[in-house]
Coordinates of C-alpha atoms and ligand atoms in Angstrom, one line a residue:
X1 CA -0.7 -25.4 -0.5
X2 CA -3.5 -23.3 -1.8
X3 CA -4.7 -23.9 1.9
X4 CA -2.1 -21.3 2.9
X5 CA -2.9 -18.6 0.6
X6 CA -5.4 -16.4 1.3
X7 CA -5.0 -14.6 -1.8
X8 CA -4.1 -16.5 -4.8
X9 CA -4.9 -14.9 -8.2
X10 CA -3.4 -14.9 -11.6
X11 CA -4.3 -13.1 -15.5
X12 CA -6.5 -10.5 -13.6
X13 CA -7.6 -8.0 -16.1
X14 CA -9.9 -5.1 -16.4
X15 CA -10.4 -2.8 -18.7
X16 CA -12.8 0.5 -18.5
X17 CA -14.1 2.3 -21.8
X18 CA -11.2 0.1 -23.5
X19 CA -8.2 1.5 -21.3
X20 CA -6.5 -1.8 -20.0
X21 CA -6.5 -0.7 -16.2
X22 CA -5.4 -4.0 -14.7
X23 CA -3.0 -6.0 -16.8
X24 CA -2.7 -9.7 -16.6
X25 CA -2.0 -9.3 -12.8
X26 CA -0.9 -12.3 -10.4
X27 CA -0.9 -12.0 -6.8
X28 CA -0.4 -14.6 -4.0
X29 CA -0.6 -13.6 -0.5
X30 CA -0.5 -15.9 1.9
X31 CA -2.6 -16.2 5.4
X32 CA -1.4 -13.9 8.5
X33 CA 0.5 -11.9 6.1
X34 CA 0.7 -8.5 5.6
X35 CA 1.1 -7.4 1.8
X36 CA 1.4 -3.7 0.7
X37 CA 0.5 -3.0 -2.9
X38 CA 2.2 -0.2 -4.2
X39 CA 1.8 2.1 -7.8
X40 CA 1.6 5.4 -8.3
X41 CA -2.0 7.1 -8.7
X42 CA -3.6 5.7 -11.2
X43 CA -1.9 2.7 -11.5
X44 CA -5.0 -0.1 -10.6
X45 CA -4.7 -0.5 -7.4
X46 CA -8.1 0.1 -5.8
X47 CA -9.8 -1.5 -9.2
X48 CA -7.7 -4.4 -8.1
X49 CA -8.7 -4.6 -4.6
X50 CA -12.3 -4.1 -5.5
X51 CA -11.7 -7.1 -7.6
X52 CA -10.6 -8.9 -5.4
X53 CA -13.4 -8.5 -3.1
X54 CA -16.2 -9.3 -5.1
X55 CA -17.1 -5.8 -6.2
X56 CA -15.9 -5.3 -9.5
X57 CA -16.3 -8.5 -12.1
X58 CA -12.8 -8.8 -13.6
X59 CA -12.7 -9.1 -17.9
X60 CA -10.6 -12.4 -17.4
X61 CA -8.2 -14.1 -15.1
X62 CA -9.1 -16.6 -12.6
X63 CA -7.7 -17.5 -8.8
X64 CA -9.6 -17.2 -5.0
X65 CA -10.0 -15.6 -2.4
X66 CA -10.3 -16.9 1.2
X67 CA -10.3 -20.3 -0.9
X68 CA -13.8 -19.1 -3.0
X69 CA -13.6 -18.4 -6.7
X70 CA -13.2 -14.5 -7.3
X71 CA -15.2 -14.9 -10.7
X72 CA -18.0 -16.8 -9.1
X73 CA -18.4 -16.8 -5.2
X74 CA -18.1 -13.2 -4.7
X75 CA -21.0 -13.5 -1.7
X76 CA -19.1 -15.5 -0.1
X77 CA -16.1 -13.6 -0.4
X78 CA -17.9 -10.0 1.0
X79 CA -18.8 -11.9 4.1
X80 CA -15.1 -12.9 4.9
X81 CA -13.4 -9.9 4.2
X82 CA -12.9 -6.0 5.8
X83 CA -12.5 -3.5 2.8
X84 CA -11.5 0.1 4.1
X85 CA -12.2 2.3 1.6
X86 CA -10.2 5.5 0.4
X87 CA -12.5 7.9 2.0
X88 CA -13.9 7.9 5.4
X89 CA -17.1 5.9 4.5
X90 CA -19.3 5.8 7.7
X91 CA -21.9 8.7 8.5
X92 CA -20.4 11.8 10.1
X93 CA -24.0 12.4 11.8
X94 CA -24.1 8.9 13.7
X95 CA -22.6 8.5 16.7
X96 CA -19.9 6.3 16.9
X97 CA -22.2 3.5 18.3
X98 CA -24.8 4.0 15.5
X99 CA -22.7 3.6 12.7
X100 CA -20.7 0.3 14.4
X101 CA -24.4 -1.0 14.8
X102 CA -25.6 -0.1 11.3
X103 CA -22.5 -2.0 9.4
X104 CA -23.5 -4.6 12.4
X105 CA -26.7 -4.7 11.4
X106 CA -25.5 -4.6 7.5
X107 CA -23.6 -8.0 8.5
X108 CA -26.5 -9.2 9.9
X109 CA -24.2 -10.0 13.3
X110 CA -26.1 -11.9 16.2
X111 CA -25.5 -9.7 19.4
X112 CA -25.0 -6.6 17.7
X113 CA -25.5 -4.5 20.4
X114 CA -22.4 -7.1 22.5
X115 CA -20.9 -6.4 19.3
X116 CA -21.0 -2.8 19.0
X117 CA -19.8 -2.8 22.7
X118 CA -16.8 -4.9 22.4
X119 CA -15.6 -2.8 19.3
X120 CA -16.2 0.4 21.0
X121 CA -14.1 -1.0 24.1
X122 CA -11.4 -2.6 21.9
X123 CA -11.1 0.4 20.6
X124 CA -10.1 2.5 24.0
X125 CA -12.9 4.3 23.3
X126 CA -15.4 3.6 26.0
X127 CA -17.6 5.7 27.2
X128 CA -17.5 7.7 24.0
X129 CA -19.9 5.2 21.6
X130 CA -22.4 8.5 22.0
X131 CA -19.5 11.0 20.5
X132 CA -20.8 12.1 16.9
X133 CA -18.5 9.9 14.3
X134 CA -18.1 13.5 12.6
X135 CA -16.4 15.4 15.6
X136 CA -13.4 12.6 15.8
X137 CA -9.7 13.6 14.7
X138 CA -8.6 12.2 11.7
X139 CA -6.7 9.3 13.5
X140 CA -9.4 8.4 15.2
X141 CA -12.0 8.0 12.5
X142 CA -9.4 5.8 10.5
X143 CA -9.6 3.6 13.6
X144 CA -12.7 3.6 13.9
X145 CA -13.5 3.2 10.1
X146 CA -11.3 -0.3 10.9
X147 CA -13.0 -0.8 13.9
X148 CA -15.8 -1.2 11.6
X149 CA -14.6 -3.1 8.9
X150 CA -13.8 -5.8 11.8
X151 CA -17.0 -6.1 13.3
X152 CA -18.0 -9.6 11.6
X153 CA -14.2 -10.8 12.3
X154 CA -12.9 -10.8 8.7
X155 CA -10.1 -13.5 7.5
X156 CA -8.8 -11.2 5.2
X157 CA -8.4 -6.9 5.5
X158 CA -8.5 -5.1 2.1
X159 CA -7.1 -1.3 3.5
X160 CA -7.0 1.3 1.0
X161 CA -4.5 4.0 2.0
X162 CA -5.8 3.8 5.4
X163 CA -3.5 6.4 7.1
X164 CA -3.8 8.7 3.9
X165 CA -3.8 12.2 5.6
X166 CA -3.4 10.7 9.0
X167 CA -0.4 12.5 11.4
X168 CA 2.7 10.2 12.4
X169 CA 1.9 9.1 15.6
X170 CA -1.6 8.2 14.7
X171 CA 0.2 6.5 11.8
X172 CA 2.1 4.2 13.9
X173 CA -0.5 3.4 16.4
X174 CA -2.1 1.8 13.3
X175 CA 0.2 0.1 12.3
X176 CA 1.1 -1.3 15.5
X177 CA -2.8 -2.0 15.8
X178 CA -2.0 -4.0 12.1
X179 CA 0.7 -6.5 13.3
X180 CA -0.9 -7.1 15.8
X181 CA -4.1 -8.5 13.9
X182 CA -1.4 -10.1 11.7
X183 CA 0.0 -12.0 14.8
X184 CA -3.4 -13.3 15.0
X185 CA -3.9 -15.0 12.0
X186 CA -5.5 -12.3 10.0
X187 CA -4.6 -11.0 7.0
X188 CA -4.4 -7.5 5.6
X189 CA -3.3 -6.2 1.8
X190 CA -2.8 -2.5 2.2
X191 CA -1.6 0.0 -0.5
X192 CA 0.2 3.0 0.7
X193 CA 2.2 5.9 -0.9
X194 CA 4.4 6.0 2.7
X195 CA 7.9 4.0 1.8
X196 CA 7.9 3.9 5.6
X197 CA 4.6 2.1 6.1
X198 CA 6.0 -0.1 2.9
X199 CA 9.0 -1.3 4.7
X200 CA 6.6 -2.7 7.6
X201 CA 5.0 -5.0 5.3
X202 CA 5.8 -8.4 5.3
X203 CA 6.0 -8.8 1.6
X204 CA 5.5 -6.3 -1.2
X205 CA 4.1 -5.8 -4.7
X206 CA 4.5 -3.0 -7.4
X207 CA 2.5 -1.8 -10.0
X208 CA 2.6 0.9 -12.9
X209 CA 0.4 1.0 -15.6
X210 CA -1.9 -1.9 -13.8
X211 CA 1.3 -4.4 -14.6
X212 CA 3.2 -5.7 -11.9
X213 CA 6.5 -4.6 -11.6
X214 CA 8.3 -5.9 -8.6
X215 CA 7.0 -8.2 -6.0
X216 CA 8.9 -9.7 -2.9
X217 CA 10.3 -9.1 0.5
X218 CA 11.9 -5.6 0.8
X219 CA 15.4 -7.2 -0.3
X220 CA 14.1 -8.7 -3.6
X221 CA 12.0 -5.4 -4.5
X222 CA 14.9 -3.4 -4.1
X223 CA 17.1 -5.8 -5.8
X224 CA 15.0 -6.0 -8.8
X225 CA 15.2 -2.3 -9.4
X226 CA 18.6 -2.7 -10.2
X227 CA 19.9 1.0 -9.4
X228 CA 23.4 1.6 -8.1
X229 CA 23.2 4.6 -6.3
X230 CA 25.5 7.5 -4.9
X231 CA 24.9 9.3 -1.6
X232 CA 26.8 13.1 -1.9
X233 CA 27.1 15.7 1.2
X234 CA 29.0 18.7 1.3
X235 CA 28.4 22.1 0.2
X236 CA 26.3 23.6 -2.8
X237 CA 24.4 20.5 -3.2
X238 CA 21.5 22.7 -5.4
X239 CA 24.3 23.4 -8.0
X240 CA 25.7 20.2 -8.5
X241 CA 22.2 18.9 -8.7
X242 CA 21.7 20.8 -12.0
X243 CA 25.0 20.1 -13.3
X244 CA 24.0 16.0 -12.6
X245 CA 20.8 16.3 -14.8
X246 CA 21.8 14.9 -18.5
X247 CA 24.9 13.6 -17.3
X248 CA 25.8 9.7 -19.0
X249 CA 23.5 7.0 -16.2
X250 CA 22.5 9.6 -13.9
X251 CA 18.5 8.8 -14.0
X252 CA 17.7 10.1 -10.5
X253 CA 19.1 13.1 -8.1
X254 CA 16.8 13.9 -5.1
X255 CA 17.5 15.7 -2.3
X256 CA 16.9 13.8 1.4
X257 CA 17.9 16.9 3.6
X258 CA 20.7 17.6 3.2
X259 CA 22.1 14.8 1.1
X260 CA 21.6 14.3 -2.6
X261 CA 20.8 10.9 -4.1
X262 CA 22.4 9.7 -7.4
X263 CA 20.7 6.7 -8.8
X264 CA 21.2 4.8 -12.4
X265 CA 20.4 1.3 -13.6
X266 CA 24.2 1.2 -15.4
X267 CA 26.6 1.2 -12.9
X268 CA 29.6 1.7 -15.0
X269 CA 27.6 4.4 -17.2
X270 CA 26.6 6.3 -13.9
X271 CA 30.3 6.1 -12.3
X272 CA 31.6 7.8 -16.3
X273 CA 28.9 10.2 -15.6
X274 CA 29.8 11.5 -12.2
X275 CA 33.8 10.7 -12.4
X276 CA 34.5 14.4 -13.2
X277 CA 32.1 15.8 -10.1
X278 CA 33.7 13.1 -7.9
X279 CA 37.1 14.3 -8.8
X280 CA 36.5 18.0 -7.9
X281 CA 36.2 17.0 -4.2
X282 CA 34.3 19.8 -3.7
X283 CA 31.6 17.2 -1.9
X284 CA 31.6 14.0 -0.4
X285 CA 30.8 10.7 -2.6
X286 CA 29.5 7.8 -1.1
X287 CA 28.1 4.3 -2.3
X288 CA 24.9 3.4 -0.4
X289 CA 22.7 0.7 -1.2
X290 CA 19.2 2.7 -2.6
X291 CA 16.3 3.2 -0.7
X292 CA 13.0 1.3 -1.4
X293 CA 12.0 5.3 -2.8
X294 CA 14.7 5.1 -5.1
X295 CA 13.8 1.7 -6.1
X296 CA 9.9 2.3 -7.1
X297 CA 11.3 5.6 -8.5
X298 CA 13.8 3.7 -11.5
X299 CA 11.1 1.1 -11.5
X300 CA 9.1 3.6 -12.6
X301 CA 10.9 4.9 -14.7
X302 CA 11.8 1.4 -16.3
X303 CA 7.9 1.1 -17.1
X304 CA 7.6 4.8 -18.9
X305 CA 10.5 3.5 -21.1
X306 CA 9.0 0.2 -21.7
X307 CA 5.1 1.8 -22.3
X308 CA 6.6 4.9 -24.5
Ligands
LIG1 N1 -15.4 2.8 -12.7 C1 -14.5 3.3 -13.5 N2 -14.8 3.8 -14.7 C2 -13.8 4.3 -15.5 N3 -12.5 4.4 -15.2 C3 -12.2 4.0 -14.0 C4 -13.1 3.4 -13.0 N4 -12.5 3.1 -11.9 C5 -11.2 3.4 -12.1 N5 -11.0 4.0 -13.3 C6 -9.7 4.4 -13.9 O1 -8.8 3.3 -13.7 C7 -7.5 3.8 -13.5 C8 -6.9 3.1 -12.2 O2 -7.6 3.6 -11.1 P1 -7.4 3.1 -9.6 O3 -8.3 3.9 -8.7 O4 -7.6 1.6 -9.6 O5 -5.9 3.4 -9.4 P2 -5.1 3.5 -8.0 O6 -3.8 2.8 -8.3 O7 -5.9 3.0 -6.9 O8 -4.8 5.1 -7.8 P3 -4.6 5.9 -6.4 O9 -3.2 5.6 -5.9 O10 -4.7 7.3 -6.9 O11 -5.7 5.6 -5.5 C9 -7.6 5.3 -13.3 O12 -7.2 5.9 -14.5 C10 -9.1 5.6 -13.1 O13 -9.5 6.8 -13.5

């Protein structure tokens, strides 16, 4: 069983200057898979990954990665795994050739040089390996920062908000450029603040507080939130907004365009709350299922209460 999982972790802690940053956290991912760890900013996600990886020595907890012990075979571990890192980490005054060498080089590859090559071509970039790594778009130095992270042919991708800042379309050519490494056997734990990038994930984890909140296929994440929510169109939407806020199990009312939201964990609290408003008929009311933002939204929410 364990065979299958590349990730398979559980009671990882950390704590920094006695702040519990990483809470008795359990993760399995299994091979070819693509997991998207999710948490607002703070939350433990990149202390986790760098856990993970062999970077950071957790307090306690116990599991492997890639099959080797995450407390003790963390050299084994670096070898077998890509980490992308938040910010662009290669050298801006390398070429793009130079810097696919040096982290070559770094993973002491045999046939760098072939290497370098292949990557450069694999890349659609050929006949640019001589361009400056600092003159590239944003889109392209993400690609080429994950070029680089699969130089020594990883098992396992650790991808820190790779497409952080990154327009749409170069968005979704990475993502395409993720499945299909996934197809291939590899696999890849990304966090992402994009719900749209989190719906492309295979399976899914939450965190708040470093504790994990919801993990699962896009169904059970959004299931375990538990939020019934309201969909309302129609005119002065701004209005009604404010006159939601306060109201018995309304928790949430954001705007998506034109539409207004209206999410609460108590269904029959929420439908007392927003009878009245329903009954003026000045706007359209509609029962949706919620939205994976709604979702981490009342999960969040959830945790403030229960950490208060
Ligand atoms: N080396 C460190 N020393 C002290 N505190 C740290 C250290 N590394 C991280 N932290 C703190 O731990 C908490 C979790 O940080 P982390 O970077 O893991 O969160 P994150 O979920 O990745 O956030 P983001 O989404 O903003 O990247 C933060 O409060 C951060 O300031």
């Amino acid at each position: 069983m364990t065979e299958e999982l590349a990730i398979d972790v559980e009671g990882i802690t950390k704590s920094f200057d006695g702040r519990v940053v990483v809470d008795n956290l359990a993760m399995q991912v299994r091979r070819g898979e693509i997991y998207g760890f999710l948490g607002p900013n703070g939350s433990g996600k990149t202390t986790f990954l760098r856990m993970l990886c062999g970077l950071l020595q957790p307090d306690s907890g116990s599991g492997t990665c890639l099959g080797c012990d995450v407390l003790t075979e963390s050299d084994q571990i670096k070898r077998r795994v890509g980490y992308m890192t938040q910010r662009f980490s290669l050298y801006e005054d390398l070429t793009i050739a130079e810097n696919l060498r040096f982290v070559a080089d770094i993973y002491q590859i045999k046939n760098a040089r072939e290497a370098v090559e292949r990557t450069v071509t694999s890349m659609g970039l050929e006949g640019r390996g001589s361009q400056l790594a600092g003159t590239l778009s944003g889109g392209w130095k993400q690609r080429l920062a994950l070029a680089a992270c699969l130089i020594h042919q990883p098992e396992l991708l650790l991808l820190d908000e790779p497409t952080a800042g990154v327009d749409p379309k170069a968005r979704r050519d990475f993502w395409e450029e993720i499945h299909r490494l996934s197809a291939d056997g590899l696999t890849v734990l990304v966090t992402t603040h994009y719900m749209d990038e989190a719906e492309r994930c295979h399976r899914l984890a939450y965190i708040a507080y470093g504790k994990l909140l919801a993990m699962g296929t896009l169904r059970d994440v959004l299931a375990s939130a538990g939020l019934a929510t309201w969909e309302v169109s129609g005119p002065e939407l701004g209005a009604l907004s404010k006159e939601l806020h306060g109201r018995e199990g309304v928790e949430q009312v954001t705007a998506f365009g034109n539409k207004l939201h209206v999410s609460g964990r108590d269904e029959a609290a929420l439908e007392r709350g927003i009878a009245a408003l329903r009954a003026s008929n000045r706007q359209t009311w509609r029962r949706i299922e919620p939205g994976l933002e709604d979702a981490f939204i009342g999960l969040m929410q959830t945790s403030e209460d229960n950490f208060r």
